[in-house]
Amino acid sequence: MIAFTDVYYQYEPEGITALHDVSLEIAEGEHLALIGPNGCGKTTLLQHINALLLPGQGTVTIDGMDTGAEANHGAIRSRVGMVFQNPENQIVGMTVAEDTAFGPENLCLPPAEIRERVARALEKTGIADLASRNVETLSGGEKRLVAIAGVLAMRPRYIAFDEPTAFLDPAAARRILEVIDKLYGEGIGIIHVTHNMAEAALASRVVVLNRGHISLAGTPEEIFSRIDILKEIGLQLPPAAELMLMLKETGLAVRTDIVRMEDAVCEIHSLFNKIKKG
Amino acid sequence: MYSAGSYLTGNTLLHRLDPRVKLLATVALSIIILTAQPLFLLIIFLGLLLTAFSAGIRPLLLLKAVKPLRYFIALIFLTHVFFNGSSVAGEFNFFWFSLSGLQTATKVTGQFICLIMAAVILTMTASPSQLVVALKYFLYPLRFLRVPVDDIAVMIILALRLTPLLVAENKRIEVASQARCYNLGKSGYRTRIKAFIARAAALLLGVLGRADHLAAAMEARRYQRGERTSAVELRFAGYDFIVLLFLFCFFVISMALNSSLR
């Protein structure tokens, strides 16, 4: 379990408080979406999970290991993988396989095990055919998958994604989300920072961060029913929830607690069936 | 975007060759090039073109890799033409040049181009990891003198990774400037120098920011100074021995040929 207890964090020398009294627990195997406006502290919170940032006050523990103790950093970084927003700043190797091997090489694993881990990670992310490709020749979406494979090769228990679909075309974004869903299915804890509400709706729990505070936390259905608070913060509803609200406003008797598009389709389909029969 | 000079994926004989053999071959070839006479240099040049072609490197790509050094090559040529010779063969404004100067300039420039070509063929057919493992193999004895061989290896990987990124970043700044109607056109040297400094500063700031992010990402993947292992395992195959033998014979014959031509 990842546990934040009364965490404060201030950026020096600007003196900007990025996290203010944050307490949060993330269970192993959970898919948590972290949403909030720009500058609300999402990335700062994420970097605390990997011990890249240490709390000014309070504690962050990963499976009971305090990030404040430097001796724990190695074990913490093996358990929590981090996929940064810009893959260009994360890729170290020149070829896909070389970059994927970077983490296991740091773990001083034997060459045969490194190659086995690399092969498995590339297979899981669906880029095994790109193994010997120069990373400079890849598309933005493929580079993201390389970044994910590099983290997977470390065999982490949790993976923190910082806006993994930002700047990607819909097909590439869908591919990334499919990989995330697959990893969640395998029991890896997912911490997913996003500005895309449709992506947040896919999580098992959503946390809304605003000005360094946790404003709301709950299931996607609970969070996206708090329309007033979300609007006040400057956040929107997922397209499915928006659609249901609009249909309701036109006088149709539809549920408004729907946040995922496939649920919305089911609801509209059953409504049509009712109208046909009636 | 692929930048010329960086690793080109392939499965040719040259790609499959043990990186230690490739590294040794480049060093041996560099010695031969530096001692070669003009005619032999031409043969080496053609041999390098052929080698590049056999590794799937098009001549245009090889030329692109040499292109960034064109001003330096021109400077070497002109310096030798005007300042390295005895008898006057012609005059150009206030400068005079000699036939022997022209000969030396051609030879030295040829040597320089061949050296770059050899290095580029090496970096285009051996991935940074392979090169680094080969280099670590040769530097191994230095560990006993407490030289941080693993740290040097990571530095080389990063330098090889960041160089094409720098080129791409420079291109981005150039395009962004042009998009905002920035055109030096017929501006004077002073304006051009100022523009160069401004771009260099922007590039440096960008690179520092990127280095910072990369350091964080490396730390997140458990990088720390000291020993690391590698996915690359060096294994000598049959053709590695053949190439090594050929290389040895070529080196001896070349050195003998060069001294007889002198």
mmCIF file with all atom_site columns, N, CA, C and O in Angstrom, chain A residues 3-28:
data_model
loop_
_atom_site.group_PDB
_atom_site.id
_atom_site.type_symbol
_atom_site.label_atom_id
_atom_site.label_alt_id
_atom_site.label_comp_id
_atom_site.label_asym_id
_atom_site.label_entity_id
_atom_site.label_seq_id
_atom_site.pdbx_PDB_ins_code
_atom_site.Cartn_x
_atom_site.Cartn_y
_atom_site.Cartn_z
_atom_site.occupancy
_atom_site.B_iso_or_equiv
_atom_site.pdbx_formal_charge
_atom_site.auth_seq_id
_atom_site.auth_comp_id
_atom_site.auth_asym_id
_atom_site.auth_atom_id
_atom_site.pdbx_PDB_model_num
ATOM 1   N N  . ALA A 1 3  ? 0.961  5.066  1.168  1.00 0.00 ? 3  ALA A N  1
ATOM 2   C CA . ALA A 1 3  ? 0.239  5.904  2.132  1.00 0.00 ? 3  ALA A CA 1
ATOM 3   C C  . ALA A 1 3  ? 0.890  7.282  2.285  1.00 0.00 ? 3  ALA A C  1
ATOM 4   O O  . ALA A 1 3  ? 2.076  7.386  2.577  1.00 0.00 ? 3  ALA A O  1
ATOM 5   N N  . PHE A 1 4  ? 0.080  8.305  2.045  1.00 0.00 ? 4  PHE A N  1
ATOM 6   C CA . PHE A 1 4  ? 0.492  9.697  2.294  1.00 0.00 ? 4  PHE A CA 1
ATOM 7   C C  . PHE A 1 4  ? -0.162 10.103 3.613  1.00 0.00 ? 4  PHE A C  1
ATOM 8   O O  . PHE A 1 4  ? -1.375 9.964  3.764  1.00 0.00 ? 4  PHE A O  1
ATOM 9   N N  . THR A 1 5  ? 0.632  10.617 4.547  1.00 0.00 ? 5  THR A N  1
ATOM 10  C CA . THR A 1 5  ? 0.063  11.059 5.820  1.00 0.00 ? 5  THR A CA 1
ATOM 11  C C  . THR A 1 5  ? 0.449  12.511 6.080  1.00 0.00 ? 5  THR A C  1
ATOM 12  O O  . THR A 1 5  ? 1.631  12.810 6.240  1.00 0.00 ? 5  THR A O  1
ATOM 13  N N  . ASP A 1 6  ? -0.540 13.381 6.052  1.00 0.00 ? 6  ASP A N  1
ATOM 14  C CA . ASP A 1 6  ? -0.368 14.826 6.326  1.00 0.00 ? 6  ASP A CA 1
ATOM 15  C C  . ASP A 1 6  ? 0.841  15.412 5.580  1.00 0.00 ? 6  ASP A C  1
ATOM 16  O O  . ASP A 1 6  ? 1.716  16.028 6.185  1.00 0.00 ? 6  ASP A O  1
ATOM 17  N N  . VAL A 1 7  ? 0.888  15.198 4.288  1.00 0.00 ? 7  VAL A N  1
ATOM 18  C CA . VAL A 1 7  ? 2.065  15.618 3.512  1.00 0.00 ? 7  VAL A CA 1
ATOM 19  C C  . VAL A 1 7  ? 1.958  17.081 3.067  1.00 0.00 ? 7  VAL A C  1
ATOM 20  O O  . VAL A 1 7  ? 0.952  17.496 2.496  1.00 0.00 ? 7  VAL A O  1
ATOM 21  N N  . TYR A 1 8  ? 3.037  17.806 3.329  1.00 0.00 ? 8  TYR A N  1
ATOM 22  C CA . TYR A 1 8  ? 3.202  19.186 2.841  1.00 0.00 ? 8  TYR A CA 1
ATOM 23  C C  . TYR A 1 8  ? 4.432  19.194 1.949  1.00 0.00 ? 8  TYR A C  1
ATOM 24  O O  . TYR A 1 8  ? 5.422  18.526 2.244  1.00 0.00 ? 8  TYR A O  1
ATOM 25  N N  . TYR A 1 9  ? 4.366  19.951 0.873  1.00 0.00 ? 9  TYR A N  1
ATOM 26  C CA . TYR A 1 9  ? 5.578  20.116 0.057  1.00 0.00 ? 9  TYR A CA 1
ATOM 27  C C  . TYR A 1 9  ? 5.599  21.519 -0.517 1.00 0.00 ? 9  TYR A C  1
ATOM 28  O O  . TYR A 1 9  ? 4.615  22.008 -1.063 1.00 0.00 ? 9  TYR A O  1
ATOM 29  N N  . GLN A 1 10 ? 6.754  22.164 -0.380 1.00 0.00 ? 10 GLN A N  1
ATOM 30  C CA . GLN A 1 10 ? 6.912  23.528 -0.872 1.00 0.00 ? 10 GLN A CA 1
ATOM 31  C C  . GLN A 1 10 ? 8.106  23.595 -1.810 1.00 0.00 ? 10 GLN A C  1
ATOM 32  O O  . GLN A 1 10 ? 9.168  23.047 -1.495 1.00 0.00 ? 10 GLN A O  1
ATOM 33  N N  . TYR A 1 11 ? 7.919  24.225 -2.973 1.00 0.00 ? 11 TYR A N  1
ATOM 34  C CA . TYR A 1 11 ? 9.040  24.392 -3.901 1.00 0.00 ? 11 TYR A CA 1
ATOM 35  C C  . TYR A 1 11 ? 9.869  25.589 -3.472 1.00 0.00 ? 11 TYR A C  1
ATOM 36  O O  . TYR A 1 11 ? 9.330  26.664 -3.230 1.00 0.00 ? 11 TYR A O  1
ATOM 37  N N  . GLU A 1 12 ? 11.175 25.365 -3.358 1.00 0.00 ? 12 GLU A N  1
ATOM 38  C CA . GLU A 1 12 ? 12.100 26.442 -3.016 1.00 0.00 ? 12 GLU A CA 1
ATOM 39  C C  . GLU A 1 12 ? 12.785 26.888 -4.305 1.00 0.00 ? 12 GLU A C  1
ATOM 40  O O  . GLU A 1 12 ? 13.014 26.057 -5.179 1.00 0.00 ? 12 GLU A O  1
ATOM 41  N N  . PRO A 1 13 ? 13.221 28.126 -4.494 1.00 0.00 ? 13 PRO A N  1
ATOM 42  C CA . PRO A 1 13 ? 13.064 29.227 -3.548 1.00 0.00 ? 13 PRO A CA 1
ATOM 43  C C  . PRO A 1 13 ? 11.772 30.008 -3.752 1.00 0.00 ? 13 PRO A C  1
ATOM 44  O O  . PRO A 1 13 ? 11.521 31.003 -3.081 1.00 0.00 ? 13 PRO A O  1
ATOM 45  N N  . GLU A 1 14 ? 10.913 29.554 -4.710 1.00 0.00 ? 14 GLU A N  1
ATOM 46  C CA . GLU A 1 14 ? 9.689  30.315 -5.006 1.00 0.00 ? 14 GLU A CA 1
ATOM 47  C C  . GLU A 1 14 ? 8.739  30.353 -3.805 1.00 0.00 ? 14 GLU A C  1
ATOM 48  O O  . GLU A 1 14 ? 7.938  31.281 -3.670 1.00 0.00 ? 14 GLU A O  1
ATOM 49  N N  . GLY A 1 15 ? 8.822  29.338 -2.965 1.00 0.00 ? 15 GLY A N  1
ATOM 50  C CA . GLY A 1 15 ? 7.955  29.283 -1.786 1.00 0.00 ? 15 GLY A CA 1
ATOM 51  C C  . GLY A 1 15 ? 6.525  28.887 -2.114 1.00 0.00 ? 15 GLY A C  1
ATOM 52  O O  . GLY A 1 15 ? 5.599  29.187 -1.378 1.00 0.00 ? 15 GLY A O  1
ATOM 53  N N  . ILE A 1 16 ? 6.346  28.239 -3.290 1.00 0.00 ? 16 ILE A N  1
ATOM 54  C CA . ILE A 1 16 ? 4.991  27.815 -3.686 1.00 0.00 ? 16 ILE A CA 1
ATOM 55  C C  . ILE A 1 16 ? 4.674  26.485 -2.997 1.00 0.00 ? 16 ILE A C  1
ATOM 56  O O  . ILE A 1 16 ? 5.429  25.521 -3.125 1.00 0.00 ? 16 ILE A O  1
ATOM 57  N N  . THR A 1 17 ? 3.548  26.479 -2.267 1.00 0.00 ? 17 THR A N  1
ATOM 58  C CA . THR A 1 17 ? 3.147  25.231 -1.604 1.00 0.00 ? 17 THR A CA 1
ATOM 59  C C  . THR A 1 17 ? 2.407  24.374 -2.625 1.00 0.00 ? 17 THR A C  1
ATOM 60  O O  . THR A 1 17 ? 1.315  24.736 -3.077 1.00 0.00 ? 17 THR A O  1
ATOM 61  N N  . ALA A 1 18 ? 3.017  23.255 -2.996 1.00 0.00 ? 18 ALA A N  1
ATOM 62  C CA . ALA A 1 18 ? 2.431  22.390 -4.030 1.00 0.00 ? 18 ALA A CA 1
ATOM 63  C C  . ALA A 1 18 ? 1.505  21.345 -3.431 1.00 0.00 ? 18 ALA A C  1
ATOM 64  O O  . ALA A 1 18 ? 0.525  20.966 -4.052 1.00 0.00 ? 18 ALA A O  1
ATOM 65  N N  . LEU A 1 19 ? 1.843  20.872 -2.222 1.00 0.00 ? 19 LEU A N  1
ATOM 66  C CA . LEU A 1 19 ? 0.972  19.905 -1.538 1.00 0.00 ? 19 LEU A CA 1
ATOM 67  C C  . LEU A 1 19 ? 0.688  20.425 -0.141 1.00 0.00 ? 19 LEU A C  1
ATOM 68  O O  . LEU A 1 19 ? 1.599  20.887 0.560  1.00 0.00 ? 19 LEU A O  1
ATOM 69  N N  . HIS A 1 20 ? -0.571 20.366 0.249  1.00 0.00 ? 20 HIS A N  1
ATOM 70  C CA . HIS A 1 20 ? -0.978 20.944 1.530  1.00 0.00 ? 20 HIS A CA 1
ATOM 71  C C  . HIS A 1 20 ? -1.831 19.933 2.285  1.00 0.00 ? 20 HIS A C  1
ATOM 72  O O  . HIS A 1 20 ? -2.960 19.673 1.897  1.00 0.00 ? 20 HIS A O  1
ATOM 73  N N  . ASP A 1 21 ? -1.259 19.356 3.318  1.00 0.00 ? 21 ASP A N  1
ATOM 74  C CA . ASP A 1 21 ? -1.984 18.431 4.187  1.00 0.00 ? 21 ASP A CA 1
ATOM 75  C C  . ASP A 1 21 ? -2.667 17.296 3.406  1.00 0.00 ? 21 ASP A C  1
ATOM 76  O O  . ASP A 1 21 ? -3.862 17.055 3.541  1.00 0.00 ? 21 ASP A O  1
ATOM 77  N N  . VAL A 1 22 ? -1.874 16.634 2.596  1.00 0.00 ? 22 VAL A N  1
ATOM 78  C CA . VAL A 1 22 ? -2.425 15.546 1.776  1.00 0.00 ? 22 VAL A CA 1
ATOM 79  C C  . VAL A 1 22 ? -2.321 14.215 2.518  1.00 0.00 ? 22 VAL A C  1
ATOM 80  O O  . VAL A 1 22 ? -1.236 13.817 2.942  1.00 0.00 ? 22 VAL A O  1
ATOM 81  N N  . SER A 1 23 ? -3.455 13.565 2.681  1.00 0.00 ? 23 SER A N  1
ATOM 82  C CA . SER A 1 23 ? -3.481 12.208 3.251  1.00 0.00 ? 23 SER A CA 1
ATOM 83  C C  . SER A 1 23 ? -4.251 11.319 2.280  1.00 0.00 ? 23 SER A C  1
ATOM 84  O O  . SER A 1 23 ? -5.368 11.654 1.878  1.00 0.00 ? 23 SER A O  1
ATOM 85  N N  . LEU A 1 24 ? -3.611 10.242 1.875  1.00 0.00 ? 24 LEU A N  1
ATOM 86  C CA . LEU A 1 24 ? -4.197 9.407  0.831  1.00 0.00 ? 24 LEU A CA 1
ATOM 87  C C  . LEU A 1 24 ? -3.635 7.998  0.934  1.00 0.00 ? 24 LEU A C  1
ATOM 88  O O  . LEU A 1 24 ? -2.459 7.824  1.240  1.00 0.00 ? 24 LEU A O  1
ATOM 89  N N  . GLU A 1 25 ? -4.478 7.009  0.685  1.00 0.00 ? 25 GLU A N  1
ATOM 90  C CA . GLU A 1 25 ? -3.994 5.623  0.658  1.00 0.00 ? 25 GLU A CA 1
ATOM 91  C C  . GLU A 1 25 ? -4.324 4.998  -0.685 1.00 0.00 ? 25 GLU A C  1
ATOM 92  O O  . GLU A 1 25 ? -5.442 5.170  -1.191 1.00 0.00 ? 25 GLU A O  1
ATOM 93  N N  . ILE A 1 26 ? -3.342 4.330  -1.262 1.00 0.00 ? 26 ILE A N  1
ATOM 94  C CA . ILE A 1 26 ? -3.564 3.666  -2.555 1.00 0.00 ? 26 ILE A CA 1
ATOM 95  C C  . ILE A 1 26 ? -3.243 2.184  -2.353 1.00 0.00 ? 26 ILE A C  1
ATOM 96  O O  . ILE A 1 26 ? -2.107 1.832  -2.014 1.00 0.00 ? 26 ILE A O  1
ATOM 97  N N  . ALA A 1 27 ? -4.236 1.354  -2.572 1.00 0.00 ? 27 ALA A N  1
ATOM 98  C CA . ALA A 1 27 ? -4.049 -0.092 -2.337 1.00 0.00 ? 27 ALA A CA 1
ATOM 99  C C  . ALA A 1 27 ? -3.345 -0.742 -3.519 1.00 0.00 ? 27 ALA A C  1
ATOM 100 O O  . ALA A 1 27 ? -3.386 -0.236 -4.641 1.00 0.00 ? 27 ALA A O  1
ATOM 101 N N  . GLU A 1 28 ? -2.703 -1.887 -3.244 1.00 0.00 ? 28 GLU A N  1
ATOM 102 C CA . GLU A 1 28 ? -2.048 -2.632 -4.303 1.00 0.00 ? 28 GLU A CA 1
ATOM 103 C C  . GLU A 1 28 ? -3.124 -3.164 -5.257 1.00 0.00 ? 28 GLU A C  1
ATOM 104 O O  . GLU A 1 28 ? -4.169 -3.650 -4.814 1.00 0.00 ? 28 GLU A O  1
#
